[in-house]
mmCIF file of C-alpha atoms in Angstrom:
data_model
loop_
_atom_site.group_PDB
_atom_site.id
_atom_site.type_symbol
_atom_site.label_atom_id
_atom_site.label_comp_id
_atom_site.label_asym_id
_atom_site.label_seq_id
_atom_site.Cartn_x
_atom_site.Cartn_y
_atom_site.Cartn_z
ATOM 1 C CA MET P 1 94.232 86.470 82.705
ATOM 2 C CA ASN P 2 92.442 89.298 80.883
ATOM 3 C CA SER P 3 94.009 92.738 80.867
ATOM 4 C CA VAL P 4 92.779 96.233 80.029
ATOM 5 C CA ASP P 5 94.319 99.467 78.766
ATOM 6 C CA VAL P 6 95.130 100.905 82.194
ATOM 7 C CA SER P 7 98.399 102.202 83.647
ATOM 8 C CA VAL P 8 99.021 101.903 87.391
ATOM 9 C CA LEU P 9 101.070 104.879 88.588
ATOM 10 C CA MET P 10 103.332 104.727 91.647
ATOM 11 C CA SER P 11 106.108 106.996 92.920
ATOM 12 C CA VAL P 12 108.959 105.338 94.835
ATOM 13 C CA TYR P 13 111.583 107.063 96.951
ATOM 14 C CA ILE P 14 114.476 105.979 99.127
ATOM 15 C CA LYS P 15 112.602 105.780 102.451
ATOM 16 C CA GLU P 16 109.973 103.269 101.293
ATOM 17 C CA LYS P 17 109.890 99.978 103.200
ATOM 18 C CA PRO P 18 110.696 97.105 100.813
ATOM 19 C CA GLU P 19 108.255 94.706 102.487
ATOM 20 C CA TYR P 20 105.371 97.174 102.105
ATOM 21 C CA PHE P 21 106.362 97.968 98.522
ATOM 22 C CA LYS P 22 106.422 94.265 97.678
ATOM 23 C CA GLU P 23 102.912 93.799 99.098
ATOM 24 C CA ALA P 24 101.642 96.783 97.120
ATOM 25 C CA LEU P 25 103.067 95.498 93.842
ATOM 26 C CA GLN P 26 101.784 91.985 94.485
ATOM 27 C CA SER P 27 98.274 93.375 94.990
ATOM 28 C CA VAL P 28 98.508 95.006 91.545
ATOM 29 C CA LEU P 29 99.441 91.631 90.059
ATOM 30 C CA ASN P 30 96.600 89.824 91.863
ATOM 31 C CA GLN P 31 93.790 91.763 90.176
ATOM 32 C CA THR P 32 90.817 89.995 88.600
ATOM 33 C CA LEU P 33 91.375 92.308 85.613
ATOM 34 C CA LEU P 34 95.000 93.221 85.097
ATOM 35 C CA ALA P 35 96.422 96.609 84.138
ATOM 36 C CA LYS P 36 98.667 96.492 81.082
ATOM 37 C CA GLU P 37 101.323 98.708 82.605
ATOM 38 C CA ILE P 38 102.866 99.726 85.919
ATOM 39 C CA VAL P 39 104.583 103.115 85.753
ATOM 40 C CA LEU P 40 107.177 103.419 88.506
ATOM 41 C CA VAL P 41 108.681 106.853 89.023
ATOM 42 C CA LEU P 42 111.926 106.529 90.965
ATOM 43 C CA ASP P 43 111.994 109.852 92.817
ATOM 44 C CA GLY P 44 115.749 110.022 93.151
ATOM 45 C CA PRO P 45 118.117 107.116 93.902
ATOM 46 C CA ILE P 46 116.517 104.206 95.782
ATOM 47 C CA THR P 47 117.999 101.473 97.970
ATOM 48 C CA PRO P 48 119.302 98.136 96.636
ATOM 49 C CA GLN P 49 116.491 96.457 98.598
ATOM 50 C CA LEU P 50 113.850 98.426 96.711
ATOM 51 C CA GLN P 51 115.631 97.748 93.425
ATOM 52 C CA ALA P 52 115.536 94.032 94.270
ATOM 53 C CA VAL P 53 111.761 94.155 94.759
ATOM 54 C CA ILE P 54 111.335 95.715 91.318
ATOM 55 C CA LYS P 55 113.695 93.233 89.699
ATOM 56 C CA ALA P 56 111.869 90.246 91.205
ATOM 57 C CA VAL P 57 108.498 91.428 89.836
ATOM 58 C CA GLN P 58 110.044 92.252 86.465
ATOM 59 C CA GLU P 59 111.278 88.680 86.225
ATOM 60 C CA GLU P 60 107.772 87.451 87.022
ATOM 61 C CA ARG P 61 106.082 89.818 84.578
ATOM 62 C CA PRO P 62 108.457 90.937 81.789
ATOM 63 C CA ASN P 63 107.495 94.043 79.804
ATOM 64 C CA LEU P 64 104.997 95.184 82.434
ATOM 65 C CA PHE P 65 106.984 98.124 83.826
ATOM 66 C CA GLU P 66 107.652 101.617 82.554
ATOM 67 C CA ILE P 67 110.480 102.849 84.787
ATOM 68 C CA VAL P 68 110.975 106.622 85.053
ATOM 69 C CA PRO P 69 114.245 107.307 86.945
ATOM 70 C CA LEU P 70 114.776 110.833 88.263
ATOM 71 C CA LYS P 71 118.326 111.928 89.066
ATOM 72 C CA GLU P 72 117.312 113.510 92.356
ATOM 73 C CA ASN P 73 114.377 113.600 94.743
ATOM 74 C CA VAL P 74 111.956 116.220 93.380
ATOM 75 C CA GLY P 75 108.930 115.563 95.596
ATOM 76 C CA LEU P 76 105.643 113.791 95.000
ATOM 77 C CA GLY P 77 103.945 116.424 92.829
ATOM 78 C CA LYS P 78 106.727 116.631 90.244
ATOM 79 C CA ALA P 79 107.335 112.881 90.332
ATOM 80 C CA LEU P 80 103.684 112.060 89.655
ATOM 81 C CA ALA P 81 103.558 114.666 86.878
ATOM 82 C CA GLU P 82 106.404 112.835 85.146
ATOM 83 C CA GLY P 83 104.589 109.547 85.657
ATOM 84 C CA VAL P 84 101.385 110.827 84.096
ATOM 85 C CA LYS P 85 103.296 111.996 81.027
ATOM 86 C CA ALA P 86 105.103 108.645 80.756
ATOM 87 C CA SER P 87 101.918 106.542 80.971
ATOM 88 C CA HIS P 88 100.970 104.889 77.682
ATOM 89 C CA TYR P 89 97.251 104.449 78.412
ATOM 90 C CA GLU P 90 94.437 106.958 78.776
ATOM 91 C CA LEU P 91 93.189 105.492 82.062
ATOM 92 C CA ILE P 92 95.633 105.795 84.961
ATOM 93 C CA ALA P 93 95.136 104.194 88.389
ATOM 94 C CA ARG P 94 97.014 105.851 91.270
ATOM 95 C CA MET P 95 98.505 103.651 93.938
ATOM 96 C CA ASP P 96 100.704 104.231 96.993
ATOM 97 C CA THR P 97 103.710 102.029 97.670
ATOM 98 C CA ASP P 98 102.562 100.909 101.127
ATOM 99 C CA ASP P 99 98.872 100.207 100.456
ATOM 100 C CA ILE P 100 97.110 97.107 99.147
ATOM 101 C CA MET P 101 94.549 96.902 96.337
ATOM 102 C CA LEU P 102 91.577 94.615 96.774
ATOM 103 C CA PRO P 103 91.549 92.089 93.890
ATOM 104 C CA THR P 104 88.534 93.651 92.150
ATOM 105 C CA ARG P 105 89.715 97.268 92.197
ATOM 106 C CA ILE P 106 90.790 97.621 88.553
ATOM 107 C CA GLU P 107 87.821 95.624 87.274
ATOM 108 C CA LYS P 108 85.230 97.671 89.162
ATOM 109 C CA GLN P 109 86.692 101.070 88.344
ATOM 110 C CA TYR P 110 87.270 100.218 84.694
ATOM 111 C CA GLY P 111 83.644 99.070 84.553
ATOM 112 C CA GLU P 112 82.448 102.492 85.738
ATOM 113 C CA PHE P 113 84.180 104.186 82.802
ATOM 114 C CA ILE P 114 82.598 101.697 80.407
ATOM 115 C CA LYS P 115 79.129 102.353 81.852
ATOM 116 C CA ASP P 116 79.564 106.134 81.823
ATOM 117 C CA PRO P 117 82.093 107.457 79.263
ATOM 118 C CA GLY P 118 81.491 110.970 80.641
ATOM 119 C CA LEU P 119 83.383 110.154 83.838
ATOM 120 C CA THR P 120 86.864 111.585 84.287
ATOM 121 C CA ILE P 121 87.795 110.308 87.740
ATOM 122 C CA VAL P 122 86.552 107.365 89.824
ATOM 123 C CA GLY P 123 87.602 106.692 93.404
ATOM 124 C CA SER P 124 86.364 104.585 96.294
ATOM 125 C CA ASN P 125 86.288 104.339 100.068
ATOM 126 C CA ILE P 126 89.257 102.902 101.951
ATOM 127 C CA ASP P 127 89.716 100.497 104.840
ATOM 128 C CA GLU P 128 92.525 101.577 107.157
ATOM 129 C CA PHE P 129 94.858 99.224 109.015
ATOM 130 C CA TYR P 130 98.015 99.333 111.124
ATOM 131 C CA ASP P 131 99.821 95.999 110.764
ATOM 132 C CA SER P 132 97.461 93.680 108.904
ATOM 133 C CA PRO P 133 94.526 94.288 106.526
ATOM 134 C CA ASP P 134 92.748 91.525 108.434
ATOM 135 C CA GLU P 135 92.360 93.993 111.315
ATOM 136 C CA ILE P 136 90.615 97.113 110.024
ATOM 137 C CA VAL P 137 90.773 100.062 112.428
ATOM 138 C CA GLY P 138 88.711 102.595 110.486
ATOM 139 C CA ARG P 139 87.268 103.691 107.166
ATOM 140 C CA ARG P 140 87.332 106.887 105.158
ATOM 141 C CA ILE P 141 84.033 107.159 103.319
ATOM 142 C CA VAL P 142 83.807 109.740 100.552
ATOM 143 C CA PRO P 143 80.706 111.033 98.711
ATOM 144 C CA GLU P 144 79.378 109.058 95.748
ATOM 145 C CA SER P 145 77.709 111.469 93.328
ATOM 146 C CA TYR P 146 79.328 114.256 91.340
ATOM 147 C CA GLU P 147 77.163 116.876 93.050
ATOM 148 C CA ASP P 148 78.083 115.641 96.530
ATOM 149 C CA ILE P 149 81.745 115.393 95.570
ATOM 150 C CA CYS P 150 81.729 119.030 94.445
ATOM 151 C CA SER P 151 80.095 120.128 97.695
ATOM 152 C CA PHE P 152 82.455 118.053 99.847
ATOM 153 C CA SER P 153 85.509 119.411 97.987
ATOM 154 C CA LYS P 154 84.856 122.911 99.329
ATOM 155 C CA LYS P 155 86.154 121.910 102.768
ATOM 156 C CA ARG P 156 87.767 118.474 102.498
ATOM 157 C CA ASN P 157 89.480 116.225 99.981
ATOM 158 C CA PRO P 158 86.625 114.438 98.140
ATOM 159 C CA PHE P 159 88.721 111.494 96.909
ATOM 160 C CA ASN P 160 90.990 108.992 98.613
ATOM 161 C CA HIS P 161 94.055 109.611 96.468
ATOM 162 C CA MET P 162 95.352 106.029 96.521
ATOM 163 C CA THR P 163 92.056 104.783 95.059
ATOM 164 C CA VAL P 164 91.542 107.018 92.045
ATOM 165 C CA MET P 165 91.496 106.060 88.379
ATOM 166 C CA PHE P 166 91.433 109.016 86.011
ATOM 167 C CA LYS P 167 91.758 110.038 82.370
ATOM 168 C CA LYS P 168 95.213 111.223 81.379
ATOM 169 C CA GLU P 169 93.927 113.758 78.850
ATOM 170 C CA ALA P 170 91.901 115.616 81.486
ATOM 171 C CA ILE P 171 94.758 115.626 84.007
ATOM 172 C CA LEU P 172 97.065 117.210 81.449
ATOM 173 C CA ALA P 173 94.353 119.681 80.403
ATOM 174 C CA VAL P 174 94.166 121.189 83.914
ATOM 175 C CA GLY P 175 97.922 121.392 84.353
ATOM 176 C CA ASN P 176 98.846 117.918 85.679
ATOM 177 C CA TYR P 177 100.129 117.297 89.213
ATOM 178 C CA GLN P 178 101.948 120.300 90.647
ATOM 179 C CA PRO P 179 104.240 120.822 93.668
ATOM 180 C CA MET P 180 102.008 121.391 96.702
ATOM 181 C CA ILE P 181 103.466 119.598 99.724
ATOM 182 C CA GLY P 182 100.828 117.387 101.336
ATOM 183 C CA PHE P 183 98.091 118.591 98.982
ATOM 184 C CA GLU P 184 99.261 117.487 95.530
ATOM 185 C CA ASP P 185 96.206 115.318 94.914
ATOM 186 C CA TYR P 186 93.568 117.561 96.514
ATOM 187 C CA TYR P 187 94.851 120.547 94.492
ATOM 188 C CA LEU P 188 94.520 118.525 91.293
ATOM 189 C CA TRP P 189 90.975 117.381 92.122
ATOM 190 C CA ALA P 190 89.960 120.999 92.863
ATOM 191 C CA ARG P 191 91.133 122.053 89.418
ATOM 192 C CA LEU P 192 89.380 119.109 87.749
ATOM 193 C CA LEU P 193 86.053 119.850 89.443
ATOM 194 C CA LYS P 194 86.346 123.583 88.800
ATOM 195 C CA ALA P 195 86.821 122.814 85.097
ATOM 196 C CA GLY P 196 83.614 120.780 85.100
ATOM 197 C CA TYR P 197 85.055 117.282 84.819
ATOM 198 C CA LYS P 198 82.769 114.596 86.196
ATOM 199 C CA GLY P 199 83.693 112.254 89.067
ATOM 200 C CA LYS P 200 82.277 109.423 91.144
ATOM 201 C CA ASN P 201 83.248 107.394 94.227
ATOM 202 C CA ILE P 202 82.310 103.720 94.365
ATOM 203 C CA GLN P 203 80.653 103.120 97.729
ATOM 204 C CA GLU P 204 82.868 100.290 98.871
ATOM 205 C CA SER P 205 86.475 100.027 99.955
ATOM 206 C CA LEU P 206 88.751 98.978 97.094
ATOM 207 C CA VAL P 207 92.064 99.711 98.831
ATOM 208 C CA TYR P 208 93.491 98.770 102.213
ATOM 209 C CA ALA P 209 95.336 101.917 103.350
ATOM 210 C CA ARG P 210 98.195 101.637 105.818
ATOM 211 C CA THR P 211 97.999 104.075 108.717
ATOM 212 C CA GLY P 212 99.500 104.532 112.185
ATOM 213 C CA GLU P 213 101.263 106.894 114.542
ATOM 214 C CA ASN P 214 103.648 108.103 111.823
ATOM 215 C CA MET P 215 100.726 109.322 109.745
ATOM 216 C CA TYR P 216 99.370 111.410 112.610
ATOM 217 C CA ALA P 217 102.830 112.766 113.415
ATOM 218 C CA ARG P 218 103.198 114.005 109.817
ATOM 219 C CA ARG P 219 100.008 116.031 110.253
ATOM 220 C CA GLY P 220 101.413 118.239 112.953
ATOM 221 C CA GLY P 221 104.173 120.713 113.574
ATOM 222 C CA ARG P 222 105.247 123.990 112.026
ATOM 223 C CA LYS P 223 106.054 122.602 108.564
ATOM 224 C CA TYR P 224 102.670 120.931 108.153
ATOM 225 C CA PHE P 225 100.975 124.031 109.597
ATOM 226 C CA VAL P 226 102.593 126.387 107.056
ATOM 227 C CA ASN P 227 102.357 124.065 104.057
ATOM 228 C CA GLY P 228 98.743 123.297 104.903
ATOM 229 C CA LEU P 229 97.688 126.928 104.920
ATOM 230 C CA LYS P 230 99.465 127.481 101.603
ATOM 231 C CA GLY P 231 97.804 124.403 100.143
ATOM 232 C CA ARG P 232 94.337 125.355 101.299
ATOM 233 C CA GLU P 233 94.735 128.867 99.921
ATOM 234 C CA ALA P 234 95.688 127.450 96.518
ATOM 235 C CA ILE P 235 92.775 124.995 96.627
ATOM 236 C CA TYR P 236 90.365 127.803 97.528
ATOM 237 C CA GLN P 237 91.598 129.916 94.630
ATOM 238 C CA ALA P 238 91.426 127.006 92.167
ATOM 239 C CA GLY P 239 88.300 125.259 93.479
ATOM 240 C CA LEU P 240 84.623 125.630 94.171
ATOM 241 C CA GLY P 241 84.537 126.822 97.786
ATOM 242 C CA SER P 242 83.484 130.173 99.215
ATOM 243 C CA ILE P 243 85.525 132.356 101.546
ATOM 244 C CA SER P 244 83.606 130.901 104.508
ATOM 245 C CA ASP P 245 84.487 127.358 103.373
ATOM 246 C CA PHE P 246 88.125 128.430 103.162
ATOM 247 C CA LEU P 247 88.123 129.947 106.647
ATOM 248 C CA ILE P 248 86.456 126.879 108.175
ATOM 249 C CA SER P 249 88.927 124.480 106.559
ATOM 250 C CA CYS P 250 91.840 126.657 107.685
ATOM 251 C CA SER P 251 90.502 126.748 111.240
ATOM 252 C CA VAL P 252 90.287 122.963 111.374
ATOM 253 C CA HIS P 253 93.787 122.712 109.910
ATOM 254 C CA VAL P 254 95.189 125.033 112.591
ATOM 255 C CA VAL P 255 93.624 122.959 115.378
ATOM 256 C CA ILE P 256 94.885 119.662 113.922
ATOM 257 C CA SER P 257 98.396 121.037 113.394
ATOM 258 C CA LEU P 258 98.751 122.297 116.960
ATOM 259 C CA LEU P 259 97.307 119.288 118.793
ATOM 260 C CA PRO P 260 99.673 116.825 120.499
ATOM 261 C CA ASN P 261 100.083 113.681 118.420
ATOM 262 C CA SER P 262 97.958 111.466 120.692
ATOM 263 C CA LEU P 263 95.063 113.930 120.636
ATOM 264 C CA ARG P 264 95.445 114.398 116.886
ATOM 265 C CA ALA P 265 95.060 110.650 116.405
ATOM 266 C CA SER P 266 91.925 110.695 118.550
ATOM 267 C CA PHE P 267 90.496 113.602 116.540
ATOM 268 C CA TYR P 268 91.049 111.794 113.234
ATOM 269 C CA ASN P 269 89.539 108.579 114.524
ATOM 270 C CA LYS P 270 86.485 110.168 116.137
ATOM 271 C CA ALA P 271 85.721 113.167 113.939
ATOM 272 C CA LEU P 272 87.110 112.397 110.492
ATOM 273 C CA ARG P 273 86.977 108.616 110.246
ATOM 274 C CA LYS P 274 84.347 105.925 110.629
ATOM 275 C CA LYS P 275 85.377 103.279 113.119
ATOM 276 C CA ASN P 276 85.183 99.672 112.109
ATOM 277 C CA LYS P 277 81.771 98.251 112.917
ATOM 278 C CA LYS P 278 79.987 95.151 111.695
ATOM 279 C CA GLU P 279 77.146 97.126 110.227
ATOM 280 C CA VAL P 280 79.415 99.393 108.135
#
């Protein structure tokens, strides 16, 4: 199987589900074009079950992993920053530990960088599922062109974070991932776009993203409300949006944070997501 100079970056912490993590790793191994490295940041101690998943894949693919163990849980932003620095290859593909790559993800994104060396970041759409990727419940479609991405970024996250492949040098140039609870990725993209780095989203879904009631629950309550306002203020200051864009995004955030969980799920599905249809 052919491989390319790409690192896949994942952050693992103690509450991950081993069965989901195993599926995620297996999807990285099942690519039509393989990455040469998987960088696993262990964000604090992890369970024996999670360690067993890593060990099993290491036995299947020796020398594939770069393990970055952190003594304590430092949060996603700091963990990913360490992972970026530890990656040996210029192109880094982000991946979550409970999602599933489609087999052509690495091949298609790597091909975009070959076609256009001026690109810094390439993402894609996602298909969302609850229990099985065979039953898609929705899609998050993001803008394709650099101009549309810049415009979209003024109010909403223009990339699906678990789909992106980016250049390490550019990420380090704008300050790498930084602590920003719930907005680590969006804050980084805002700084990239503000600095003039070029991006693109492939107009197909290259990742199956796991969703459900827990996701909607995490997007409500006082903690999410406060952290969200802080995150959006930082993104406004670092990004391309106007004060009116900032106020609109904050208003939407306030509404989402205060809604009951069932209504929040309905809002996401109807207003912010595209439902699964045959013609999509």
